[in-house]
Amino acid sequence: MNSEVLYRELSELDKKHFLHPTTSIKQQQENGPDFIFTHGKGVRLFDLKGRSAIDGLSSLWNVNIGHGREEMARTAYEQMKTLAYSSCFATYSHEPAIRLAAKLADIAPGNLSAVFFTSGGSESNDTAYKLARHYWILKGEPERKKIISRTKSYHGVALGATSATGLKPFRDFTGSLAPDFCYVDHFSPADLRNKIEEEGPETVAAFIAEPVQGAGGLHLGPEGYFKEIRSICDEYGILLITDEVITAFGRTGSYFGIDHYSVEPDMMCFAKGITSGYAQLGGVMLTEELHRVFIDRSEGTLLHGYTYSGHPMACTVALKNLEIVESEGLIENARKMGEEMLKGFRSIEAESGIAANARALGLMGALEFVKNKETNERFQSPLAPKVVAEAAKRGLICRSVVFDQQDTLVFAPPLIMSREEMSELHSILEDAVKAVEKTIAPAAN
């Protein structure tokens, strides 16, 4: 079957049977899939029509080591041949999960030393809320149930994770949320303090924050923000949870995003880059102190767990992934290429009448669009989705964020990016921005 016929067949089957996540259902039904990918290699994805594109978002912030790594396939194959799956419930265990937990304890910030494995980020965040609340039950303070999160935050789409997400459209989607979640301004320690006082410190279990807000528009905390947050949590005896689902394992030019702020969390959620997308895996880490409370005060069974918690193949893939990240110097490369990415974004910003507010930390970057750079006035109809479409035509995949009156492009290319590939990304993006700017030139002046 030739590729054109196959494309038409798959497109129709897609529209009829495949309910896509985080997708416009009407657009899917009208147009079918924009790309039907067949394979990936390095920083590029290839589709049935023979097109290639730089994966400027590492697909979903996760393909850190790039596509098509044969050593990852061999690692998975060898593990599946010997032990594809076994339960970690009760007292059952296996070497891949044990080795990975020990490796994570070795590289994690602060005193994080115990790991609960999940299948992904949403499960990791839901697990953190449950473990935090159970911790306070064990401590004799069962009224500490409330989880405080930030506006513009994204913590996943499971029920608890949705309830913690600060982006209101995600919460509105279901119309029914889990109780005991509160929200504060994403940049204001004072707002956190006020919310704690308003709710009553004795009712608050934990505060959760992403070191860099990713899906919410790529926002970097102000100078001193996380140190002040840590101080407030300590003052009121509240657990600090960092959501490192996007920011961990080299993405920000450090092993973990919170490393940039010299702050140690009580719990840390992770997923995505732990396997670079080659297998489904996530988890939550606890400090030695929290772990000791669970050991000393628990009676009976810890009644929380997923079928694939500690999946042996996924854990083996994660260990190989971390080996590659370290042996190939990808954390340092993310730092250097992140500087190059930001330099290119700032150049586009300087030359464009509509691009503004370029920012990055490692290989997480963003560029916004404004009608007036002096007043930060926005366009009535966001431009970022139009730039995404123009970039895709030219061979670059990126993402737009238009929640909460934002008009932002976000990027997170693989950590293996070379200078030449980064230059190509900039060139395509510059052309895409110019193409959109031409269509709104009268409005921009």
Coordinates of N, CA and C in Angstrom, one line a residue, residues 202-388:
E202 N -3.4 24.8 60.8 CA -3.6 23.4 61.3 C -4.4 22.6 60.3
T203 N -4.9 23.2 59.2 CA -5.7 22.4 58.2 C -4.9 22.2 56.9
V204 N -3.7 22.7 56.8 CA -2.9 22.7 55.5 C -1.9 21.5 55.6
A205 N -1.9 20.6 54.6 CA -1.0 19.5 54.6 C 0.3 19.9 53.8
A206 N 0.1 20.5 52.7 CA 1.3 20.7 51.8 C 1.1 21.8 50.8
F207 N 2.2 22.4 50.3 CA 2.2 23.3 49.2 C 3.0 22.7 48.1
I208 N 2.4 22.7 46.9 CA 3.1 22.1 45.7 C 3.4 23.2 44.7
A209 N 4.6 23.1 44.1 CA 5.1 24.0 43.1 C 6.0 23.4 42.1
E210 N 5.9 23.8 40.8 CA 6.9 23.4 39.8 C 8.0 24.3 39.9
P211 N 9.3 23.9 39.9 CA 10.4 24.8 39.8 C 10.4 25.8 38.7
V212 N 9.9 25.3 37.5 CA 9.6 26.1 36.4 C 8.2 25.7 36.0
Q213 N 7.2 26.6 35.9 CA 5.9 26.3 35.4 C 6.0 26.0 33.9
G214 N 5.6 24.8 33.5 CA 5.8 24.4 32.1 C 4.6 24.6 31.3
A215 N 3.6 23.7 31.4 CA 2.4 23.8 30.5 C 1.6 25.0 30.8
G216 N 1.8 25.7 31.9 CA 1.1 26.9 32.2 C 1.7 28.1 31.6
G217 N 2.7 28.0 30.8 CA 3.2 29.2 30.1 C 4.7 29.4 30.3
L218 N 5.4 28.5 31.0 CA 6.8 28.6 31.2 C 7.2 29.9 32.0
H219 N 6.9 29.8 33.3 CA 7.2 30.9 34.2 C 8.3 30.6 35.2
L220 N 9.3 31.4 35.3 CA 10.4 31.3 36.2 C 10.1 32.1 37.5
G221 N 10.3 31.5 38.6 CA 10.1 32.2 39.9 C 11.0 33.4 40.1
P222 N 10.5 34.4 40.7 CA 11.3 35.6 40.9 C 12.5 35.3 41.8
E223 N 13.5 36.1 41.9 CA 14.7 36.0 42.7 C 14.2 35.8 44.2
G224 N 14.7 34.7 44.8 CA 14.4 34.4 46.2 C 13.1 33.8 46.5
Y225 N 12.3 33.6 45.4 CA 10.9 33.1 45.7 C 10.9 31.8 46.4
F226 N 11.7 30.8 45.9 CA 11.6 29.4 46.5 C 12.2 29.4 47.9
K227 N 13.2 30.2 48.2 CA 13.7 30.2 49.5 C 12.7 30.8 50.5
E228 N 12.0 31.8 50.1 CA 11.0 32.4 50.9 C 9.8 31.4 51.1
I229 N 9.4 30.7 50.1 CA 8.4 29.7 50.2 C 8.8 28.6 51.2
R230 N 10.1 28.1 51.0 CA 10.6 27.1 52.0 C 10.5 27.6 53.4
S231 N 10.8 28.8 53.6 CA 10.8 29.4 55.0 C 9.4 29.5 55.5
I232 N 8.4 29.8 54.7 CA 7.0 29.9 55.1 C 6.5 28.5 55.4
C233 N 6.8 27.5 54.6 CA 6.4 26.2 54.9 C 7.0 25.7 56.2
D234 N 8.2 26.0 56.5 CA 8.9 25.6 57.7 C 8.2 26.3 58.9
E235 N 7.9 27.6 58.7 CA 7.3 28.3 59.8 C 6.0 27.7 60.3
Y236 N 5.2 27.3 59.3 CA 3.8 26.7 59.6 C 3.8 25.2 59.7
G237 N 5.0 24.6 59.5 CA 5.0 23.1 59.6 C 4.3 22.4 58.4
I238 N 4.4 23.0 57.3 CA 3.7 22.5 56.1 C 4.7 21.8 55.1
L239 N 4.4 20.7 54.6 CA 5.3 20.0 53.6 C 5.4 20.8 52.3
L240 N 6.6 20.8 51.8 CA 6.9 21.4 50.5 C 7.1 20.3 49.5
I241 N 6.2 20.3 48.5 CA 6.3 19.3 47.4 C 6.7 20.0 46.1
T242 N 7.8 19.5 45.5 CA 8.1 20.0 44.2 C 7.7 19.1 43.1
D243 N 7.0 19.6 42.1 CA 6.6 18.9 40.9 C 7.6 19.0 39.9
E244 N 8.5 18.0 39.8 CA 9.6 18.0 38.8 C 9.3 17.1 37.6
V245 N 8.0 16.9 37.4 CA 7.6 16.0 36.2 C 8.3 16.4 34.9
I246 N 8.3 17.7 34.7 CA 8.9 18.3 33.5 C 10.4 18.6 33.7
T247 N 10.7 19.2 34.9 CA 12.0 19.9 35.1 C 13.1 19.0 35.5
A248 N 12.9 17.7 35.8 CA 13.9 16.8 36.3 C 14.8 16.2 35.2
F249 N 15.9 15.6 35.6 CA 16.8 14.8 34.8 C 17.4 15.6 33.7
G250 N 17.8 16.8 34.0 CA 18.7 17.6 33.1 C 18.0 18.6 32.3
R251 N 16.7 18.7 32.3 CA 15.9 19.6 31.4 C 16.3 21.0 31.6
T252 N 16.6 21.5 32.8 CA 16.9 22.9 33.1 C 18.4 23.2 33.1
G253 N 19.2 22.2 32.8 CA 20.7 22.4 32.9 C 21.2 22.1 34.2
S254 N 20.4 21.4 35.0 CA 20.8 20.9 36.3 C 20.0 19.5 36.4
Y255 N 20.5 18.6 37.3 CA 19.8 17.4 37.4 C 18.3 17.6 37.7
F256 N 18.0 18.5 38.6 CA 16.6 18.8 39.0 C 16.4 20.3 39.0
G257 N 15.2 20.7 38.7 CA 14.9 22.1 38.6 C 15.2 22.9 39.9
I258 N 14.8 22.3 41.0 CA 14.9 23.0 42.3 C 16.4 23.2 42.7
D259 N 17.3 22.5 42.0 CA 18.7 22.7 42.3 C 19.1 24.2 42.1
H260 N 18.5 24.8 41.2 CA 18.8 26.2 40.8 C 18.6 27.2 42.0
Y261 N 17.7 26.8 42.9 CA 17.3 27.7 44.0 C 17.8 27.3 45.4
S262 N 18.7 26.3 45.4 CA 19.3 25.9 46.7 C 18.2 25.6 47.8
V263 N 17.2 24.9 47.4 CA 16.1 24.6 48.3 C 15.8 23.1 48.3
E264 N 15.6 22.6 49.5 CA 15.3 21.1 49.6 C 13.8 20.9 49.9
P265 N 13.2 20.1 49.0 CA 11.7 19.8 49.3 C 11.6 18.6 50.2
D266 N 10.4 18.5 50.8 CA 10.1 17.3 51.6 C 9.6 16.1 50.7
M267 N 9.0 16.4 49.6 CA 8.6 15.4 48.7 C 8.9 15.9 47.3
M268 N 9.1 15.0 46.3 CA 9.4 15.4 44.9 C 8.7 14.4 44.0
C269 N 7.9 15.0 43.1 CA 7.2 14.2 42.0 C 8.1 14.2 40.8
F270 N 8.1 13.1 40.1 CA 8.9 13.0 38.8 C 8.2 12.0 37.8
A271 N 8.6 12.1 36.6 CA 8.1 11.2 35.5 C 8.9 11.6 34.2
K272 N 8.2 11.6 33.1 CA 8.7 12.1 31.8 C 10.2 11.7 31.6
G273 N 11.1 12.6 31.9 CA 12.5 12.5 31.6 C 13.2 11.3 32.3
I274 N 12.5 10.7 33.2 CA 13.1 9.5 33.9 C 13.4 8.4 32.9
T275 N 12.6 8.3 31.9 CA 12.8 7.3 30.8 C 12.9 7.9 29.4
S276 N 12.9 9.2 29.3 CA 12.9 9.9 28.0 C 11.7 9.4 27.1
G277 N 10.6 9.0 27.7 CA 9.5 8.5 27.0 C 9.6 7.1 26.4
Y278 N 10.7 6.4 26.7 CA 10.8 5.1 26.1 C 10.0 4.0 26.9
A279 N 9.5 4.4 28.1 CA 8.6 3.6 28.9 C 7.8 4.5 29.8
Q280 N 6.7 4.0 30.3 CA 5.9 4.8 31.2 C 6.3 4.6 32.6
L281 N 6.8 5.7 33.3 CA 7.3 5.6 34.6 C 7.2 6.9 35.3
G282 N 6.9 6.9 36.6 CA 6.9 8.1 37.4 C 7.2 7.7 38.8
G283 N 7.1 8.7 39.7 CA 7.3 8.4 41.1 C 7.3 9.6 42.0
V284 N 7.3 9.3 43.3 CA 7.4 10.3 44.3 C 8.5 10.0 45.3
M285 N 9.3 11.0 45.6 CA 10.4 10.7 46.6 C 10.1 11.4 47.9
L286 N 10.5 10.8 49.0 CA 10.3 11.3 50.3 C 11.6 11.5 51.0
T287 N 11.7 12.5 51.9 CA 12.9 12.6 52.7 C 13.1 11.4 53.6
E288 N 14.3 11.3 54.1 CA 14.5 10.2 55.1 C 13.6 10.4 56.3
E289 N 13.4 11.7 56.7 CA 12.6 12.0 57.9 C 11.2 11.5 57.7
L290 N 10.6 11.9 56.5 CA 9.2 11.4 56.3 C 9.1 9.9 56.2
H291 N 10.1 9.3 55.5 CA 10.1 7.9 55.4 C 10.1 7.2 56.8
R292 N 10.9 7.8 57.7 CA 11.0 7.2 59.1 C 9.7 7.3 59.8
V293 N 8.9 8.4 59.6 CA 7.6 8.5 60.2 C 6.7 7.3 59.7
F294 N 6.7 7.1 58.4 CA 5.9 6.0 57.8 C 6.4 4.6 58.4
I295 N 7.7 4.4 58.6 CA 8.2 3.2 59.1 C 7.7 3.0 60.6
D296 N 8.0 4.1 61.4 CA 7.8 4.0 62.8 C 6.3 4.0 63.2
R297 N 5.5 4.7 62.5 CA 4.1 4.9 63.0 C 3.0 4.1 62.2
S298 N 3.4 3.5 61.1 CA 2.4 2.8 60.3 C 2.0 1.5 61.0
E299 N 0.7 1.2 60.9 CA 0.2 -0.1 61.3 C -0.6 -0.7 60.2
G300 N -0.4 -1.9 59.8 CA -1.1 -2.5 58.7 C -0.5 -2.2 57.4
T301 N -1.3 -2.1 56.4 CA -0.9 -2.0 55.0 C -0.9 -0.5 54.5
L302 N 0.0 -0.1 53.7 CA 0.0 1.1 53.0 C -0.9 0.9 51.8
L303 N -2.2 1.4 51.9 CA -3.2 1.1 51.0 C -3.2 2.0 49.8
H304 N -2.1 2.0 49.1 CA -2.0 2.8 47.9 C -1.0 2.1 46.9
G305 N -1.3 2.0 45.7 CA -0.4 1.3 44.7 C -1.0 1.2 43.4
Y306 N -0.2 1.2 42.3 CA -0.7 1.0 41.0 C -0.2 -0.4 40.4
T307 N -0.9 -0.9 39.5 CA -0.5 -2.2 38.9 C 0.9 -2.1 38.4
Y308 N 1.3 -1.0 37.8 CA 2.6 -0.9 37.2 C 3.6 -0.2 38.1
S309 N 3.4 0.0 39.4 CA 4.4 0.6 40.3 C 5.6 -0.3 40.3
G310 N 6.8 0.3 39.9 CA 8.0 -0.4 39.9 C 8.1 -1.4 38.8
H311 N 7.5 -1.1 37.6 CA 7.5 -2.1 36.5 C 9.0 -2.4 36.1
P312 N 9.3 -3.7 36.1 CA 10.7 -4.0 35.9 C 11.3 -3.5 34.6
M313 N 10.6 -3.6 33.5 CA 11.1 -3.1 32.2 C 11.3 -1.6 32.2
A314 N 10.3 -0.9 32.7 CA 10.4 0.5 32.8 C 11.5 1.0 33.7
C315 N 11.7 0.3 34.8 CA 12.8 0.7 35.7 C 14.2 0.4 35.0
T316 N 14.3 -0.7 34.3 CA 15.6 -1.0 33.6 C 15.8 0.1 32.5
V317 N 14.8 0.5 31.8 CA 14.9 1.5 30.8 C 15.3 2.9 31.4
A318 N 14.8 3.2 32.6 CA 15.1 4.4 33.3 C 16.6 4.4 33.7
L319 N 17.1 3.3 34.2 CA 18.5 3.2 34.6 C 19.4 3.4 33.3
K320 N 19.0 2.9 32.2 CA 19.8 3.1 31.0 C 19.7 4.5 30.5
N321 N 18.6 5.1 30.7 CA 18.4 6.5 30.3 C 19.3 7.4 31.1
L322 N 19.3 7.2 32.4 CA 20.1 8.0 33.3 C 21.6 7.8 33.0
E323 N 22.0 6.6 32.6 CA 23.4 6.3 32.2 C 23.7 7.1 31.0
I324 N 22.8 7.2 30.0 CA 23.1 8.0 28.8 C 23.2 9.5 29.1
V325 N 22.2 10.0 30.0 CA 22.3 11.4 30.3 C 23.6 11.8 31.0
E326 N 24.1 10.9 31.8 CA 25.4 11.2 32.5 C 26.6 11.0 31.6
S327 N 26.6 9.9 30.9 CA 27.8 9.5 30.1 C 28.0 10.5 28.9
E328 N 26.9 11.0 28.4 CA 27.0 11.9 27.2 C 27.0 13.4 27.6
G329 N 27.0 13.7 28.9 CA 27.1 15.0 29.3 C 25.9 15.9 29.0
L330 N 24.7 15.3 29.0 CA 23.5 16.0 28.4 C 23.0 17.1 29.4
I331 N 23.3 17.0 30.7 CA 22.9 18.1 31.5 C 23.7 19.3 31.2
E332 N 25.0 19.2 31.0 CA 25.8 20.4 30.7 C 25.4 20.9 29.3
N333 N 25.1 19.9 28.4 CA 24.7 20.4 27.0 C 23.4 21.1 27.1
A334 N 22.5 20.7 28.0 CA 21.2 21.4 28.1 C 21.5 22.8 28.6
R335 N 22.4 23.0 29.5 CA 22.8 24.3 30.0 C 23.3 25.2 28.9
K336 N 24.3 24.7 28.1 CA 24.9 25.4 27.0 C 23.9 25.7 25.9
M337 N 23.2 24.7 25.5 CA 22.2 24.9 24.4 C 21.0 25.8 24.8
G338 N 20.7 25.7 26.1 CA 19.7 26.6 26.6 C 20.1 28.1 26.5
E339 N 21.4 28.3 26.7 CA 21.9 29.7 26.6 C 21.8 30.1 25.1
E340 N 22.1 29.2 24.2 CA 22.0 29.5 22.8 C 20.6 29.7 22.4
M341 N 19.7 28.9 22.9 CA 18.3 29.0 22.6 C 17.8 30.4 23.0
L342 N 18.1 30.8 24.2 CA 17.6 32.1 24.7 C 18.2 33.2 23.9
K343 N 19.5 33.1 23.5 CA 20.1 34.1 22.7 C 19.4 34.3 21.4
G344 N 19.0 33.2 20.7 CA 18.2 33.2 19.5 C 16.9 33.8 19.7
F345 N 16.2 33.5 20.8 CA 14.9 34.0 21.0 C 14.9 35.5 21.2
R346 N 16.0 36.0 21.9 CA 16.1 37.4 22.1 C 16.4 38.2 20.9
S347 N 17.1 37.5 19.9 CA 17.4 38.1 18.6 C 16.1 38.3 17.9
I348 N 15.2 37.2 17.9 CA 13.9 37.3 17.2 C 13.1 38.4 17.9
E349 N 13.1 38.5 19.2 CA 12.4 39.5 19.9 C 12.8 40.9 19.5
A350 N 14.1 41.1 19.4 CA 14.6 42.4 19.0 C 14.2 42.8 17.6
E351 N 14.2 41.9 16.7 CA 13.9 42.2 15.3 C 12.4 42.2 15.0
S352 N 11.6 41.6 15.8 CA 10.1 41.5 15.6 C 9.4 42.6 16.3
G353 N 8.3 43.0 15.6 CA 7.4 44.0 16.3 C 6.4 43.4 17.2
I354 N 6.3 42.0 17.2 CA 5.3 41.3 18.0 C 5.8 40.4 19.1
A355 N 7.1 39.9 18.9 CA 7.6 39.0 19.9 C 8.2 39.7 21.1
A356 N 8.0 39.1 22.3 CA 8.4 39.7 23.5 C 8.7 38.7 24.6
N357 N 9.3 39.2 25.7 CA 9.4 38.4 26.9 C 10.1 37.1 26.7
A358 N 11.1 37.0 25.9 CA 11.9 35.8 25.8 C 12.5 35.4 27.1
R359 N 12.5 34.1 27.4 CA 13.0 33.5 28.7 C 13.3 32.1 28.5
A360 N 14.3 31.6 29.3 CA 14.6 30.2 29.3 C 15.4 29.8 30.6
L361 N 15.3 28.6 30.9 CA 16.2 28.0 31.9 C 16.6 26.6 31.4
G362 N 17.9 26.5 31.0 CA 18.2 25.2 30.3 C 17.5 25.1 29.1
L363 N 17.0 23.9 28.7 CA 16.3 23.8 27.5 C 14.8 23.8 27.7
M364 N 14.3 24.8 28.5 CA 12.9 25.2 28.6 C 12.9 26.6 28.3
G365 N 12.2 27.0 27.2 CA 12.2 28.4 26.8 C 10.8 28.8 26.3
A366 N 10.6 30.1 26.3 CA 9.3 30.7 25.8 C 9.5 32.0 25.1
L367 N 8.6 32.3 24.3 CA 8.5 33.6 23.6 C 7.0 34.0 23.5
E368 N 6.7 35.2 23.9 CA 5.4 35.7 23.9 C 5.1 36.7 22.7
F369 N 3.8 36.9 22.5 CA 3.4 37.9 21.5 C 2.5 39.0 22.0
V370 N 2.9 40.2 21.7 CA 2.2 41.3 22.3 C 1.9 42.3 21.1
K371 N 0.8 43.1 21.3 CA 0.5 44.1 20.3 C 1.3 45.4 20.6
N372 N 1.6 45.6 21.8 CA 2.4 46.8 22.2 C 3.4 46.4 23.2
K373 N 4.7 46.5 22.9 CA 5.7 46.0 23.8 C 5.9 46.9 25.0
E374 N 5.5 48.2 24.9 CA 5.7 49.1 26.0 C 4.6 48.8 27.1
T375 N 3.4 48.6 26.6 CA 2.3 48.4 27.6 C 2.0 46.9 27.8
N376 N 2.6 46.0 27.0 CA 2.3 44.6 27.1 C 0.9 44.3 26.7
E377 N 0.2 45.1 25.9 CA -1.1 44.9 25.4 C -1.1 43.7 24.5
R378 N -2.1 42.8 24.7 CA -2.2 41.6 23.9 C -3.1 41.7 22.7
F379 N -2.9 40.8 21.7 CA -3.8 40.8 20.6 C -5.1 40.1 21.0
Q380 N -6.2 40.6 20.4 CA -7.5 40.1 20.8 C -7.6 38.6 20.5
S381 N -7.0 38.2 19.3 CA -7.0 36.8 19.0 C -5.5 36.3 19.1
P382 N -5.2 35.4 19.9 CA -3.8 35.0 20.2 C -3.1 34.6 18.9
L383 N -1.8 35.0 18.8 CA -1.0 34.7 17.6 C -0.2 33.4 17.8
A384 N 0.1 33.0 19.0 CA 0.9 31.8 19.2 C 0.4 30.6 18.4
P385 N -0.9 30.2 18.4 CA -1.3 29.1 17.7 C -1.0 29.2 16.2
K386 N -1.1 30.4 15.7 CA -0.8 30.7 14.2 C 0.7 30.5 13.9
V387 N 1.5 30.9 14.9 CA 3.0 30.7 14.7 C 3.3 29.2 14.8
V388 N 2.6 28.5 15.7 CA 2.8 27.0 15.8 C 2.5 26.4 14.4

